[in-house]
Short mmCIF file of C-alpha atoms in Angstrom, two decimals:
data_model
loop_
_atom_site.label_atom_id
_atom_site.label_comp_id
_atom_site.label_asym_id
_atom_site.label_seq_id
_atom_site.Cartn_x
_atom_site.Cartn_y
_atom_site.Cartn_z
CA UNK Z 1 155.25 -54.22 -10.18
CA UNK Z 2 156.03 -57.96 -10.20
CA UNK Z 3 153.43 -60.60 -10.97
CA UNK Z 4 152.95 -61.76 -7.38
CA UNK Z 5 152.35 -58.25 -6.10
CA UNK Z 6 149.89 -57.58 -8.92
CA UNK Z 7 148.03 -60.76 -8.06
CA UNK Z 8 147.89 -59.77 -4.39
CA UNK Z 9 146.36 -56.41 -5.30
CA UNK Z 10 143.90 -58.19 -7.60
CA UNK Z 11 142.87 -60.53 -4.77
CA UNK Z 12 142.45 -57.61 -2.40
CA UNK Z 13 140.34 -55.73 -4.95
CA UNK Z 14 137.95 -58.58 -5.73
CA UNK Z 15 137.67 -59.50 -2.04
CA UNK Z 16 136.57 -55.94 -1.30
CA UNK Z 17 134.25 -56.08 -4.31
CA UNK Z 18 132.59 -59.23 -2.97
CA UNK Z 19 132.08 -57.60 0.42
CA UNK Z 20 130.57 -54.54 -1.29
CA UNK Z 21 128.15 -56.83 -3.15
CA UNK Z 22 127.02 -58.43 0.11
CA UNK Z 23 126.74 -55.04 1.82
CA UNK Z 24 124.54 -53.67 -0.97
CA UNK Z 25 122.21 -56.66 -0.68
CA UNK Z 26 121.85 -56.31 3.09
CA UNK Z 27 122.23 -52.60 3.88
CA UNK Z 28 118.57 -51.60 3.46
CA UNK Z 29 116.76 -54.20 5.59
CA UNK Z 30 119.55 -56.35 6.96
CA UNK Z 31 120.53 -59.93 6.20
CA UNK Z 32 118.07 -62.60 5.18
CA UNK Z 33 116.73 -64.81 7.93
CA UNK Z 34 115.23 -68.29 7.97
CA UNK Z 35 114.72 -70.94 10.64
CA UNK Z 36 118.39 -72.00 10.70
CA UNK Z 37 119.54 -68.43 11.18
CA UNK Z 38 117.04 -67.86 13.99
CA UNK Z 39 118.42 -70.94 15.78
CA UNK Z 40 121.97 -69.61 15.54
CA UNK Z 41 121.06 -66.09 16.65
CA UNK Z 42 118.75 -67.06 19.50
CA UNK Z 43 121.41 -69.43 20.85
CA UNK Z 44 124.05 -66.68 20.62
CA UNK Z 45 121.79 -64.24 22.46
CA UNK Z 46 121.05 -66.79 25.16
CA UNK Z 47 124.78 -67.38 25.56
CA UNK Z 48 125.34 -63.65 26.01
CA UNK Z 49 122.54 -63.54 28.59
CA UNK Z 50 123.98 -66.51 30.47
CA UNK Z 51 121.24 -69.00 29.55
CA UNK Z 52 123.46 -71.51 27.77
CA UNK Z 53 123.03 -73.22 24.41
CA UNK Z 54 119.27 -72.69 24.20
CA UNK Z 55 117.45 -71.76 21.00
CA UNK Z 56 114.26 -69.74 20.48
CA UNK Z 57 111.89 -72.55 21.52
CA UNK Z 58 113.57 -72.78 24.90
CA UNK Z 59 115.13 -76.16 24.07
CA UNK Z 60 118.82 -77.13 23.72
CA UNK Z 61 120.47 -76.46 20.36
CA UNK Z 62 120.86 -79.89 18.74
CA UNK Z 63 120.20 -79.24 15.05
CA UNK Z 64 123.60 -77.61 14.62
CA UNK Z 65 126.93 -77.64 16.46
CA UNK Z 66 127.74 -74.58 18.61
CA UNK Z 67 130.74 -72.82 17.07
CA UNK Z 68 128.91 -70.30 14.86
CA UNK Z 69 126.70 -69.18 17.75
CA UNK Z 70 129.75 -69.01 20.02
CA UNK Z 71 131.57 -66.69 17.59
CA UNK Z 72 128.57 -64.36 17.40
CA UNK Z 73 128.19 -64.43 21.18
CA UNK Z 74 131.87 -63.57 21.74
CA UNK Z 75 131.66 -60.55 19.45
CA UNK Z 76 128.36 -59.55 21.03
CA UNK Z 77 129.78 -59.76 24.54
CA UNK Z 78 132.68 -57.50 23.57
CA UNK Z 79 130.86 -54.97 21.37
CA UNK Z 80 127.35 -55.07 22.91
CA UNK Z 81 126.02 -55.05 19.35
CA UNK Z 82 122.85 -56.88 18.35
CA UNK Z 83 123.44 -60.50 17.33
CA UNK Z 84 121.56 -59.97 14.05
CA UNK Z 85 123.87 -57.11 13.04
CA UNK Z 86 126.95 -59.06 14.15
CA UNK Z 87 126.01 -62.04 11.99
CA UNK Z 88 125.29 -59.77 9.02
CA UNK Z 89 128.77 -58.23 9.07
CA UNK Z 90 130.47 -61.48 10.01
CA UNK Z 91 129.14 -63.03 6.81
CA UNK Z 92 130.13 -60.00 4.74
CA UNK Z 93 133.70 -60.25 6.04
CA UNK Z 94 133.67 -64.02 5.54
CA UNK Z 95 132.72 -63.56 1.88
CA UNK Z 96 135.79 -61.39 1.32
CA UNK Z 97 137.94 -63.90 3.21
CA UNK Z 98 136.58 -66.78 1.13
CA UNK Z 99 137.43 -65.02 -2.13
CA UNK Z 100 140.94 -64.27 -0.84
CA UNK Z 101 141.44 -67.87 0.26
CA UNK Z 102 140.20 -69.16 -3.09
CA UNK Z 103 142.90 -67.14 -4.85
CA UNK Z 104 145.60 -68.48 -2.51
CA UNK Z 105 144.20 -71.99 -2.91
CA UNK Z 106 144.54 -71.98 -6.70
CA UNK Z 107 147.89 -70.22 -6.54
CA UNK Z 108 149.14 -73.01 -4.31
CA UNK Z 109 147.78 -75.72 -6.61
CA UNK Z 110 149.15 -74.22 -9.84
CA UNK Z 111 152.38 -72.39 -8.91
CA UNK Z 112 153.56 -72.47 -12.52
CA UNK Z 113 150.64 -70.47 -13.92
CA UNK Z 114 148.95 -67.44 -12.36
CA UNK Z 115 146.08 -67.60 -14.85
CA UNK Z 116 144.33 -70.37 -12.93
CA UNK Z 117 144.46 -68.37 -9.70
CA UNK Z 118 142.98 -65.33 -11.45
CA UNK Z 119 140.21 -67.41 -13.01
CA UNK Z 120 139.50 -69.50 -9.90
CA UNK Z 121 139.11 -66.50 -7.60
CA UNK Z 122 137.07 -64.78 -10.32
CA UNK Z 123 134.59 -67.65 -10.21
CA UNK Z 124 134.15 -67.12 -6.48
CA UNK Z 125 133.58 -63.35 -6.55
CA UNK Z 126 130.97 -63.67 -9.32
CA UNK Z 127 129.09 -66.60 -7.78
CA UNK Z 128 125.44 -65.73 -7.14
CA UNK Z 129 125.19 -68.78 -4.87
CA UNK Z 130 127.99 -67.49 -2.65
CA UNK Z 131 126.52 -63.98 -2.63
CA UNK Z 132 123.20 -65.39 -1.42
CA UNK Z 133 125.02 -67.26 1.34
CA UNK Z 134 126.86 -64.08 2.34
CA UNK Z 135 123.58 -62.14 2.46
CA UNK Z 136 121.76 -64.52 4.80
CA UNK Z 137 122.37 -65.65 8.38
CA UNK Z 138 124.00 -68.99 7.60
CA UNK Z 139 127.14 -70.80 8.76
CA UNK Z 140 127.82 -72.41 5.37
CA UNK Z 141 130.05 -69.64 4.03
CA UNK Z 142 132.30 -69.80 7.09
CA UNK Z 143 132.41 -73.58 6.68
CA UNK Z 144 133.45 -73.12 3.04
CA UNK Z 145 136.27 -70.78 4.10
CA UNK Z 146 137.38 -73.31 6.70
CA UNK Z 147 137.26 -76.07 4.06
CA UNK Z 148 139.56 -74.10 1.76
CA UNK Z 149 142.04 -73.57 4.60
CA UNK Z 150 141.81 -77.28 5.38
CA UNK Z 151 142.63 -78.22 1.77
CA UNK Z 152 145.63 -75.86 1.72
CA UNK Z 153 146.95 -77.18 5.05
CA UNK Z 154 146.39 -80.80 3.95
CA UNK Z 155 148.58 -80.21 0.91
CA UNK Z 156 151.25 -78.61 3.08
CA UNK Z 157 151.14 -81.59 5.43
CA UNK Z 158 151.59 -84.12 2.61
CA UNK Z 159 154.56 -82.18 1.25
CA UNK Z 160 156.04 -81.65 4.72
CA UNK Z 161 154.56 -83.99 7.37
CA UNK Z 162 156.06 -82.08 10.29
CA UNK Z 163 154.62 -81.93 13.80
CA UNK Z 164 153.72 -78.28 13.26
CA UNK Z 165 151.72 -79.04 10.12
CA UNK Z 166 150.10 -82.02 11.84
CA UNK Z 167 149.08 -79.83 14.79
CA UNK Z 168 147.63 -77.18 12.46
CA UNK Z 169 145.73 -79.86 10.56
CA UNK Z 170 144.47 -81.35 13.81
CA UNK Z 171 143.21 -78.02 15.15
CA UNK Z 172 141.34 -77.35 11.91
CA UNK Z 173 139.80 -80.82 11.94
CA UNK Z 174 138.76 -80.46 15.58
CA UNK Z 175 137.05 -77.11 14.90
CA UNK Z 176 135.38 -78.04 11.63
CA UNK Z 177 132.59 -80.38 12.88
CA UNK Z 178 131.89 -77.92 15.70
CA UNK Z 179 130.90 -75.49 12.94
CA UNK Z 180 128.99 -77.96 10.77
CA UNK Z 181 128.54 -81.67 11.44
CA UNK Z 182 129.61 -82.24 7.83
CA UNK Z 183 133.07 -81.18 9.02
CA UNK Z 184 133.57 -84.80 10.03
CA UNK Z 185 134.52 -85.27 6.36
CA UNK Z 186 137.60 -83.15 7.07
CA UNK Z 187 138.60 -85.57 9.82
CA UNK Z 188 138.05 -88.56 7.54
CA UNK Z 189 140.00 -86.91 4.72
CA UNK Z 190 142.94 -86.11 6.98
CA UNK Z 191 142.90 -89.62 8.47
CA UNK Z 192 143.05 -91.17 4.99
CA UNK Z 193 145.95 -88.86 4.12
CA UNK Z 194 147.86 -89.91 7.25
CA UNK Z 195 147.21 -93.55 6.40
CA UNK Z 196 148.53 -93.06 2.85
CA UNK Z 197 151.63 -91.22 4.06
CA UNK Z 198 152.49 -94.30 6.13
CA UNK Z 199 151.36 -96.82 3.50
CA UNK Z 200 154.76 -98.52 3.61
CA UNK Z 201 154.02 -99.37 7.27
CA UNK Z 202 150.31 -100.08 7.32
CA UNK Z 203 150.03 -100.92 11.01
CA UNK Z 204 151.77 -97.69 11.96
CA UNK Z 205 149.58 -95.80 9.51
CA UNK Z 206 146.37 -97.32 10.85
CA UNK Z 207 147.41 -96.53 14.42
CA UNK Z 208 148.34 -92.90 13.69
CA UNK Z 209 145.27 -92.28 11.54
CA UNK Z 210 143.05 -93.81 14.21
CA UNK Z 211 144.57 -91.73 17.01
CA UNK Z 212 144.29 -88.58 14.88
CA UNK Z 213 140.66 -89.29 14.03
CA UNK Z 214 139.76 -90.03 17.65
CA UNK Z 215 141.46 -86.96 19.12
CA UNK Z 216 140.12 -84.50 16.53
CA UNK Z 217 136.57 -85.84 16.72
CA UNK Z 218 136.59 -85.93 20.54
CA UNK Z 219 135.28 -82.35 21.08
CA UNK Z 220 132.35 -83.03 18.75
CA UNK Z 221 131.66 -86.43 20.30
CA UNK Z 222 131.60 -84.85 23.77
CA UNK Z 223 129.19 -82.18 22.54
CA UNK Z 224 126.92 -84.73 20.89
CA UNK Z 225 126.83 -87.02 23.91
CA UNK Z 226 126.70 -84.63 26.87
CA UNK Z 227 124.78 -81.76 25.30
CA UNK Z 228 122.60 -83.43 22.69
CA UNK Z 229 121.96 -87.01 23.72
CA UNK Z 230 121.83 -86.79 27.51
CA UNK Z 231 119.53 -83.76 27.44
CA UNK Z 232 117.26 -84.64 24.53
CA UNK Z 233 117.96 -88.20 23.40
CA UNK Z 234 118.91 -86.77 19.99
CA UNK Z 235 122.36 -87.09 18.45
CA UNK Z 236 122.49 -84.81 15.40
CA UNK Z 237 119.13 -83.05 15.50
CA UNK Z 238 115.94 -84.13 13.77
CA UNK Z 239 116.37 -84.89 10.08
CA UNK Z 240 114.20 -86.31 7.35
CA UNK Z 241 115.45 -89.49 5.62
CA UNK Z 242 117.60 -89.16 2.48
CA UNK Z 243 116.68 -90.21 -1.04
CA UNK Z 244 120.02 -91.33 -2.54
CA UNK Z 245 118.88 -91.30 -6.17
CA UNK Z 246 117.19 -87.93 -5.82
CA UNK Z 247 120.17 -86.52 -3.92
CA UNK Z 248 122.59 -87.69 -6.62
CA UNK Z 249 120.49 -86.14 -9.38
CA UNK Z 250 120.07 -82.84 -7.58
CA UNK Z 251 123.79 -82.69 -6.70
CA UNK Z 252 124.72 -83.08 -10.37
CA UNK Z 253 122.08 -80.54 -11.37
CA UNK Z 254 123.34 -77.92 -8.94
CA UNK Z 255 127.01 -78.46 -9.83
CA UNK Z 256 126.26 -78.09 -13.55
CA UNK Z 257 124.33 -74.86 -12.96
CA UNK Z 258 127.24 -73.19 -11.23
CA UNK Z 259 128.68 -73.00 -14.75
CA UNK Z 260 125.77 -73.49 -17.18
CA UNK Z 261 122.57 -71.36 -17.27
CA UNK Z 262 119.17 -72.96 -16.79
CA UNK Z 263 118.22 -71.54 -20.19
CA UNK Z 264 120.71 -74.03 -21.68
CA UNK Z 265 119.77 -77.05 -19.56
CA UNK Z 266 116.09 -76.48 -20.30
CA UNK Z 267 117.01 -77.55 -23.84
CA UNK Z 268 120.01 -79.80 -23.20
CA UNK Z 269 119.71 -82.02 -20.09
CA UNK Z 270 122.52 -81.98 -17.54
CA UNK Z 271 123.28 -85.67 -18.10
CA UNK Z 272 123.73 -85.07 -21.84
CA UNK Z 273 126.19 -82.24 -21.18
CA UNK Z 274 128.23 -84.54 -18.94
CA UNK Z 275 128.11 -87.38 -21.49
CA UNK Z 276 129.31 -85.05 -24.25
CA UNK Z 277 132.22 -83.85 -22.11
CA UNK Z 278 133.20 -87.44 -21.32
CA UNK Z 279 133.06 -88.36 -25.02
CA UNK Z 280 135.39 -85.47 -25.87
CA UNK Z 281 137.85 -86.59 -23.19
CA UNK Z 282 137.68 -90.29 -24.10
CA UNK Z 283 138.00 -89.83 -27.86
CA UNK Z 284 140.62 -87.09 -27.59
CA UNK Z 285 143.12 -88.91 -25.38
CA UNK Z 286 145.19 -92.08 -25.36
CA UNK Z 287 145.62 -94.53 -22.50
CA UNK Z 288 148.97 -92.93 -21.68
CA UNK Z 289 147.23 -89.57 -21.26
CA UNK Z 290 144.77 -91.07 -18.80
CA UNK Z 291 147.63 -92.63 -16.86
CA UNK Z 292 149.34 -89.25 -16.62
CA UNK Z 293 146.07 -87.72 -15.43
CA UNK Z 294 145.66 -90.46 -12.83
CA UNK Z 295 149.17 -89.85 -11.49
CA UNK Z 296 148.58 -86.09 -11.38
CA UNK Z 297 145.34 -86.13 -9.40
CA UNK Z 298 146.87 -88.30 -6.68
CA UNK Z 299 149.95 -86.14 -6.13
CA UNK Z 300 150.33 -84.02 -3.01
CA UNK Z 301 148.49 -80.99 -4.37
CA UNK Z 302 145.35 -82.70 -5.62
CA UNK Z 303 144.98 -85.79 -3.42
CA UNK Z 304 143.24 -83.90 -0.56
CA UNK Z 305 140.77 -82.45 -3.05
CA UNK Z 306 140.08 -85.86 -4.56
CA UNK Z 307 139.49 -87.54 -1.19
CA UNK Z 308 137.37 -84.69 0.17
CA UNK Z 309 135.33 -84.52 -3.04
CA UNK Z 310 134.56 -88.25 -2.84
CA UNK Z 311 133.64 -88.19 0.86
CA UNK Z 312 131.56 -85.03 0.73
CA UNK Z 313 129.60 -86.21 -2.32
CA UNK Z 314 128.74 -89.35 -0.37
CA UNK Z 315 127.48 -87.17 2.49
CA UNK Z 316 125.28 -85.27 0.03
CA UNK Z 317 123.91 -88.49 -1.44
CA UNK Z 318 123.38 -90.65 1.63
CA UNK Z 319 122.91 -88.21 4.51
CA UNK Z 320 121.02 -85.16 3.25
CA UNK Z 321 117.24 -84.85 3.28
CA UNK Z 322 116.07 -84.71 -0.34
CA UNK Z 323 112.91 -82.79 0.57
CA UNK Z 324 115.06 -79.90 1.81
CA UNK Z 325 117.58 -79.69 -1.04
CA UNK Z 326 115.49 -80.53 -4.09
CA UNK Z 327 114.72 -76.87 -4.80
CA UNK Z 328 116.83 -75.16 -7.46
CA UNK Z 329 118.07 -72.37 -5.22
CA UNK Z 330 119.04 -74.68 -2.34
CA UNK Z 331 122.74 -75.26 -3.07
CA UNK Z 332 124.37 -73.81 0.05
CA UNK Z 333 125.25 -77.31 1.27
CA UNK Z 334 126.49 -78.44 -2.14
CA UNK Z 335 128.69 -75.47 -2.99
CA UNK Z 336 131.22 -76.61 -0.40
CA UNK Z 337 132.36 -78.83 -3.28
CA UNK Z 338 133.26 -75.86 -5.49
CA UNK Z 339 136.99 -75.48 -4.63
CA UNK Z 340 137.76 -79.19 -5.00
CA UNK Z 341 135.55 -79.53 -8.07
CA UNK Z 342 137.30 -76.62 -9.78
CA UNK Z 343 140.73 -77.98 -8.81
CA UNK Z 344 140.04 -81.43 -10.25
CA UNK Z 345 138.34 -79.85 -13.27
CA UNK Z 346 141.30 -77.61 -14.10
CA UNK Z 347 143.89 -80.36 -13.75
CA UNK Z 348 141.70 -82.60 -15.92
CA UNK Z 349 141.52 -79.87 -18.57
CA UNK Z 350 145.30 -79.54 -18.49
CA UNK Z 351 146.16 -83.23 -18.58
CA UNK Z 352 143.41 -84.45 -20.90
CA UNK Z 353 143.45 -81.74 -23.51
CA UNK Z 354 142.20 -83.44 -26.72
CA UNK Z 355 145.02 -84.28 -29.12
CA UNK Z 356 143.58 -82.09 -31.90
CA UNK Z 357 144.08 -79.01 -29.70
CA UNK Z 358 147.67 -79.82 -28.73
CA UNK Z 359 149.03 -78.57 -32.03
CA UNK Z 360 148.36 -75.04 -30.83
CA UNK Z 361 150.93 -73.30 -28.66
CA UNK Z 362 150.43 -72.99 -24.91
CA UNK Z 363 150.11 -69.22 -25.23
CA UNK Z 364 147.39 -69.57 -27.87
CA UNK Z 365 145.45 -72.06 -25.76
CA UNK Z 366 145.70 -69.87 -22.66
CA UNK Z 367 144.53 -66.84 -24.62
CA UNK Z 368 141.59 -68.80 -25.98
CA UNK Z 369 140.73 -70.09 -22.49
CA UNK Z 370 140.86 -66.55 -21.11
CA UNK Z 371 138.54 -65.30 -23.86
CA UNK Z 372 136.09 -68.13 -23.12
CA UNK Z 373 136.21 -67.28 -19.41
CA UNK Z 374 135.56 -63.59 -20.05
CA UNK Z 375 132.58 -64.50 -22.26
CA UNK Z 376 131.33 -66.96 -19.62
CA UNK Z 377 131.42 -64.21 -17.01
CA UNK Z 378 128.32 -62.75 -18.67
CA UNK Z 379 126.33 -65.58 -17.05
CA UNK Z 380 127.23 -65.02 -13.37
CA UNK Z 381 127.55 -61.24 -13.72
CA UNK Z 382 124.03 -61.04 -15.09
CA UNK Z 383 122.83 -62.86 -11.98
CA UNK Z 384 124.89 -60.54 -9.76
CA UNK Z 385 123.47 -57.37 -11.29
CA UNK Z 386 119.92 -58.70 -11.09
CA UNK Z 387 120.47 -59.53 -7.41
CA UNK Z 388 121.95 -56.11 -6.64
CA UNK Z 389 119.24 -54.18 -8.50
CA UNK Z 390 116.50 -56.11 -6.74
CA UNK Z 391 118.17 -55.74 -3.35
CA UNK Z 392 118.58 -51.98 -3.74
CA UNK Z 393 114.81 -51.57 -3.58
CA UNK Z 394 113.61 -54.74 -1.84
CA UNK Z 395 116.47 -55.97 0.34
CA UNK Z 396 117.56 -59.61 0.34
CA UNK Z 397 115.12 -61.36 -2.00
CA UNK Z 398 116.48 -64.89 -2.32
CA UNK Z 399 114.42 -67.90 -1.31
CA UNK Z 400 116.64 -68.31 1.76
CA UNK Z 401 115.11 -65.18 3.28
CA UNK Z 402 111.75 -66.02 4.82
CA UNK Z 403 111.49 -63.80 7.89
CA UNK Z 404 113.14 -60.48 6.98
CA UNK Z 405 111.52 -59.42 3.72
CA UNK Z 406 110.63 -55.88 2.72
CA UNK Z 407 106.92 -56.53 3.21
CA UNK Z 408 107.49 -57.78 6.75
CA UNK Z 409 109.93 -54.98 7.53
CA UNK Z 410 107.49 -52.29 6.40
CA UNK Z 411 104.42 -53.89 8.00
CA UNK Z 412 105.22 -52.39 11.40
CA UNK Z 413 104.84 -55.67 13.30
CA UNK Z 414 108.39 -55.65 14.59
CA UNK Z 415 108.18 -52.07 15.86
CA UNK Z 416 104.86 -52.78 17.57
CA UNK Z 417 106.15 -55.93 19.28
CA UNK Z 418 109.25 -54.07 20.45
CA UNK Z 419 107.01 -51.35 21.91
CA UNK Z 420 105.05 -53.81 24.07
CA UNK Z 421 105.78 -53.75 27.78
CA UNK Z 422 106.09 -57.46 28.46
CA UNK Z 423 106.51 -58.82 31.96
CA UNK Z 424 108.71 -61.85 32.70
CA UNK Z 425 105.52 -63.86 33.27
CA UNK Z 426 104.05 -63.05 29.84
CA UNK Z 427 104.19 -65.88 27.30
CA UNK Z 428 104.74 -65.32 23.58
CA UNK Z 429 103.06 -67.67 21.09
CA UNK Z 430 103.26 -67.83 17.32
CA UNK Z 431 102.50 -69.95 14.29
CA UNK Z 432 105.99 -69.01 12.98
CA UNK Z 433 108.24 -69.18 15.99
CA UNK Z 434 111.51 -67.98 14.35
CA UNK Z 435 110.06 -64.66 13.19
CA UNK Z 436 108.30 -64.19 16.54
CA UNK Z 437 111.65 -64.60 18.30
CA UNK Z 438 113.23 -62.14 15.84
CA UNK Z 439 110.64 -59.52 16.77
CA UNK Z 440 110.34 -60.16 20.51
CA UNK Z 441 113.68 -61.76 21.51
CA UNK Z 442 111.74 -63.97 23.91
CA UNK Z 443 111.33 -67.73 24.17
CA UNK Z 444 108.48 -68.66 21.83
CA UNK Z 445 105.78 -71.22 22.58
CA UNK Z 446 104.06 -73.22 19.88
CA UNK Z 447 100.33 -72.90 19.33
CA UNK Z 448 98.20 -76.06 19.24
CA UNK Z 449 98.72 -77.79 15.91
CA UNK Z 450 97.72 -80.91 14.05
CA UNK Z 451 99.89 -83.26 12.01
CA UNK Z 452 102.08 -81.73 9.32
CA UNK Z 453 99.73 -81.91 6.39
CA UNK Z 454 98.73 -79.53 3.57
CA UNK Z 455 95.08 -80.07 4.50
CA UNK Z 456 93.74 -77.86 7.35
CA UNK Z 457 93.22 -79.91 10.53
CA UNK Z 458 89.97 -80.46 12.41
CA UNK Z 459 90.22 -78.03 15.37
CA UNK Z 460 88.14 -80.20 17.70
CA UNK Z 461 90.35 -83.22 17.06
CA UNK Z 462 93.51 -81.19 17.54
CA UNK Z 463 92.33 -79.66 20.82
CA UNK Z 464 91.77 -83.11 22.28
CA UNK Z 465 95.57 -83.31 22.47
CA UNK Z 466 95.73 -79.97 24.34
CA UNK Z 467 93.15 -80.35 27.13
CA UNK Z 468 94.81 -77.85 29.48
CA UNK Z 469 96.09 -75.29 26.97
CA UNK Z 470 97.10 -72.53 27.61
CA UNK Z 471 97.04 -73.14 31.37
CA UNK Z 472 96.34 -70.74 34.21
CA UNK Z 473 99.68 -69.01 33.66
CA UNK Z 474 99.34 -68.88 29.86
CA UNK Z 475 98.58 -65.18 29.50
CA UNK Z 476 100.70 -63.21 27.07
CA UNK Z 477 100.81 -62.36 23.39
CA UNK Z 478 100.25 -64.12 20.07
CA UNK Z 479 102.19 -63.07 16.97
CA UNK Z 480 100.14 -64.47 14.12
CA UNK Z 481 101.78 -64.32 10.67
CA UNK Z 482 99.36 -64.48 7.74
CA UNK Z 483 101.36 -64.26 4.51
CA UNK Z 484 103.98 -66.99 4.96
CA UNK Z 485 101.48 -69.72 4.26
CA UNK Z 486 103.29 -73.03 4.77
CA UNK Z 487 102.00 -74.02 8.22
CA UNK Z 488 98.29 -74.52 7.68
CA UNK Z 489 98.23 -77.17 10.38
CA UNK Z 490 98.56 -74.61 13.21
CA UNK Z 491 95.25 -73.54 14.76
CA UNK Z 492 94.38 -69.86 14.39
CA UNK Z 493 93.18 -67.55 17.20
CA UNK Z 494 89.63 -67.93 15.88
CA UNK Z 495 89.89 -71.72 16.17
CA UNK Z 496 91.29 -71.37 19.70
CA UNK Z 497 88.58 -69.02 20.95
CA UNK Z 498 87.05 -71.77 23.10
CA UNK Z 499 90.30 -72.00 25.08
CA UNK Z 500 91.30 -68.36 25.53
CA UNK Z 501 90.28 -64.76 24.91
CA UNK Z 502 92.12 -63.01 22.10
CA UNK Z 503 92.25 -59.21 21.99
CA UNK Z 504 93.48 -57.84 18.67
CA UNK Z 505 96.18 -55.24 19.38
CA UNK Z 506 97.77 -54.82 15.95
CA UNK Z 507 96.57 -55.60 12.44
CA UNK Z 508 98.44 -55.68 9.13
CA UNK Z 509 98.46 -57.62 5.89
CA UNK Z 510 101.53 -59.53 7.00
CA UNK Z 511 100.36 -60.46 10.47
CA UNK Z 512 98.48 -59.60 13.63
CA UNK Z 513 99.34 -59.31 17.32
CA UNK Z 514 96.88 -60.43 20.00
CA UNK Z 515 96.73 -60.25 23.76
CA UNK Z 516 95.81 -63.74 25.03
CA UNK Z 517 94.08 -64.41 28.33
CA UNK Z 518 93.15 -67.96 29.46
CA UNK Z 519 89.45 -68.66 30.02
#
């Protein structure tokens, strides 16, 4: 068996292994679900039912672009399967695809050495962060796969700027921001590449890059204007303001912890680890070595990674809400950097190897690097086995999963809600609208609520803003979740008793179901 065939079998094996990991995490109770996932799924179900791009609150989908929901809806229309199950298996398949693409990506970057492709794809299959993404209803993993394809195609275009490669690049760039708005960085990266290809004729380069950027961003611009802005007055959904310093710090922290355990950084700060690495590189190399490194990272294979890395880091710093990403586990937006970061890291390791290590043969250094990698695998594999063991008994247990936990699954709320005979006129209310949609598959109405504040609101003051609630046609059901505990500003059925009659139909530790009748 030749080396290429062996590598192909290796890629196939670890891709299947990754899918098995994701299946084990999700097979007992299904994929994890949070607010973002409920938006995607409810929109997909409304598309299947002919209601358009409408999410669970009965309002147009503006927080995210439509492509992920469209893909789920297409599969649902053909198979008649439930959108939740479709998304679960779509992400499992996407995890395997991402691992496969990672192997091809590193093989393309380092054609002279298969070791880097083995190691690079090994990092992906053992990534706990990627496994969590594959086990929850999220579009980020598909966006990561699309980003890897984009980087491969960008390299091909630089090496052979044919019309065919340009068309392929353009189609990818047009689709990318329809999956995630951050895909606009793909368009910017490709436009910069086109400009640099024509750097000897700057006016021609500016014209071609501008036309490319305009044409590839046109589908997204049309979506934003006609669907988002004209209907809601919102361009990219509602977002909290960024904190650039906090975003920079948390981006560095998350990137370091893809490779270094928290048990280490609890003793040695992330910034000190980075400083020590820089000192090793600076003291171990001459100016000529740095020049060679500079020439290498701007060649056709690494330039797309360098440009994309720079642009996407700026998105993370200046456009992301710090309050949403400051948590340790919340790296699904950041891990899109992983392929480019690994690519630049590996080429830096190769070109800036300290002079005191160069006296060893290449074979010796590669053997040592492989041993270090095998030892390092203990870190991610420990996280993988902990995740799998926990999931075997409790289902998906990451912090991403808010609305499909074992406790909620076994509480019986979902089965009871599904057993209700609801009429088209019945309204469904909840303090946690995404989970109420998940159980009822109906448009969910918000209950009266005060300002977002950790302190409980004054019910009398809140109700002044809802003089006619729930209205003469407001009869229906209330799904009241009790254990989630982060929306104390929503008035409870007891606090709303002056406005409506509440008949308790179902009681559990996780939540209750009421029949509501206006007074």
